[in-house]
Amino acid sequence: MKKCSAGLAFLLMFSMVLSACSSGSSKDAASGGGESGGSSEKTVELKFTTWGELSADSVEKKLADQFNETHPNIKVTFEPVPGDGYATKLTTSLAAGQAPDVFLIGEGDYFKYVDKGVVEPLDDYVKNDGSFKTDIFQPDLINMGKIDGKLYYLPKDFNPLALWYNKRMFDEAKIPYPSDKWTWDDMIDAAKKLTKKDGKGKVTEFGFNATKWEYPIYIYLWLNGADIGNEDGTKAEGFMNSDKTIAAMEKYVALTKGEDRVSPTPQDTETLGGDSSMFMTDKLAMMITGRWVKSDLDKSDVEYGSALIPSGANGERASIIAAAGWAMNANGKHKKEAFELMKWLSGTEAQKARSEKGQVLPATVAELDQVKSTEVVDKPVIEMMNFAKKPISMRSANAPIFTEEFNKAMEKILLDKSTVKEALDEAAKTVDSKIK
């Protein structure tokens, strides 16, 4: 379940063309749904979309077929978007009034889509539907779908970030596998021992990947008592450029630099096919990522394990829950039927079907308890949900500003175009200026 971000294109697109779109509040929400679009004898046609390929064993396709069999007055078509074009296509279709009735959104974009008025609030639909209860879901996941006290998303699945390690590389170096007692410093000490060089001093095997992806960086900052913004995402000065943030980022960036580096640079990672590819070819010993990597790992011959993300100096842990939620098009014509589809796609049978292959975790309480009772290898991944925190993208509609400027700062730092302090000072000033 890889993440989908609309990015700057989303904001540009909506600022130009979405002004013509209404927030789409349902005429009949108080009675349990939107306009049905016809009499009970007519068949209502719905479309829903996700990112990803349409394969022969697609769970979503099978769920659509099953829905059609059990709902004779509704015909559902599943239209996934392959590759990296999901956000762009969804944004364009929403602006043009041609978006699917139900669409999938990654947790990092929950605020963004609600802020643009394209997602229908679900509270009245839930209230007036006696057959559907939100307490079937993990509390953290259903609460993630609430923005400013209103429910906008129904959980599809989730994956907390955890530490993944290459057993073969640990065994060859005769280093014990990561334990629950590990601190971040313990992990870096192990990474130094796992990093190998050739006769010319070039690193051929890396101990850890200090990725430029912001989620692991946020976790690292939290472990050091820092963050890139205040709690409600309205201020960067004193947070993104605080003494704690600067000191932590200087240590983090140092992992990719100098003769003692233990991590590939972003350029190294790209050249070698990505961190998963490096991990599977015994060129990377440890990485912090989500359970979606299992799909590729299980197809390779890599011997791997998962562990809790090491604690910080104060003994605390942190993680982020990568999740996805079903949203209803606020301008859809058949909202009552769309809610029926959303219930189906987030219900217990759908949760079971998706988690059977072990690539994602079910968002419902009973189904996750079942996985917990049988899971052995990836038990630490599930346990990391107990330490999950909300990044800036899940706390504020200003998140795109924070993320864009922080990523720009990271690029300058990693390319040696600026010191950590200079880059973060500039980024914090720019964020606050844009917010004002």
mmCIF file of C-alpha atoms in Angstrom, residues 5 36 45 59 72 75 104 220 231 240 263 266 269 272 290 357 363 371 383 428:
data_model
loop_
_atom_site.group_PDB
_atom_site.id
_atom_site.type_symbol
_atom_site.label_atom_id
_atom_site.label_comp_id
_atom_site.label_asym_id
_atom_site.label_seq_id
_atom_site.Cartn_x
_atom_site.Cartn_y
_atom_site.Cartn_z
ATOM 1 C CA SER A 5 0.364 12.428 -2.689
ATOM 2 C CA SER A 36 -30.713 8.171 -5.477
ATOM 3 C CA GLU A 45 -24.298 3.095 -11.961
ATOM 4 C CA VAL A 59 -9.129 -7.894 -4.524
ATOM 5 C CA PRO A 72 -29.154 -5.833 -8.115
ATOM 6 C CA LYS A 75 -23.926 -1.550 -10.919
ATOM 7 C CA LEU A 104 -9.289 6.208 -2.190
ATOM 8 C CA TYR A 220 13.563 10.482 14.012
ATOM 9 C CA GLU A 231 0.600 20.953 16.907
ATOM 10 C CA MET A 240 11.414 23.471 11.969
ATOM 11 C CA SER A 263 23.762 5.152 4.566
ATOM 12 C CA PRO A 266 19.415 9.530 -2.282
ATOM 13 C CA THR A 269 19.567 4.655 -3.692
ATOM 14 C CA LEU A 272 20.806 1.018 -7.215
ATOM 15 C CA GLY A 290 5.851 -0.053 5.846
ATOM 16 C CA LYS A 357 -1.950 -12.266 1.517
ATOM 17 C CA ALA A 363 -8.592 -1.885 9.850
ATOM 18 C CA VAL A 371 -4.097 -11.578 12.565
ATOM 19 C CA GLU A 383 2.970 -3.481 17.772
ATOM 20 C CA ALA A 428 10.752 28.038 8.493
#
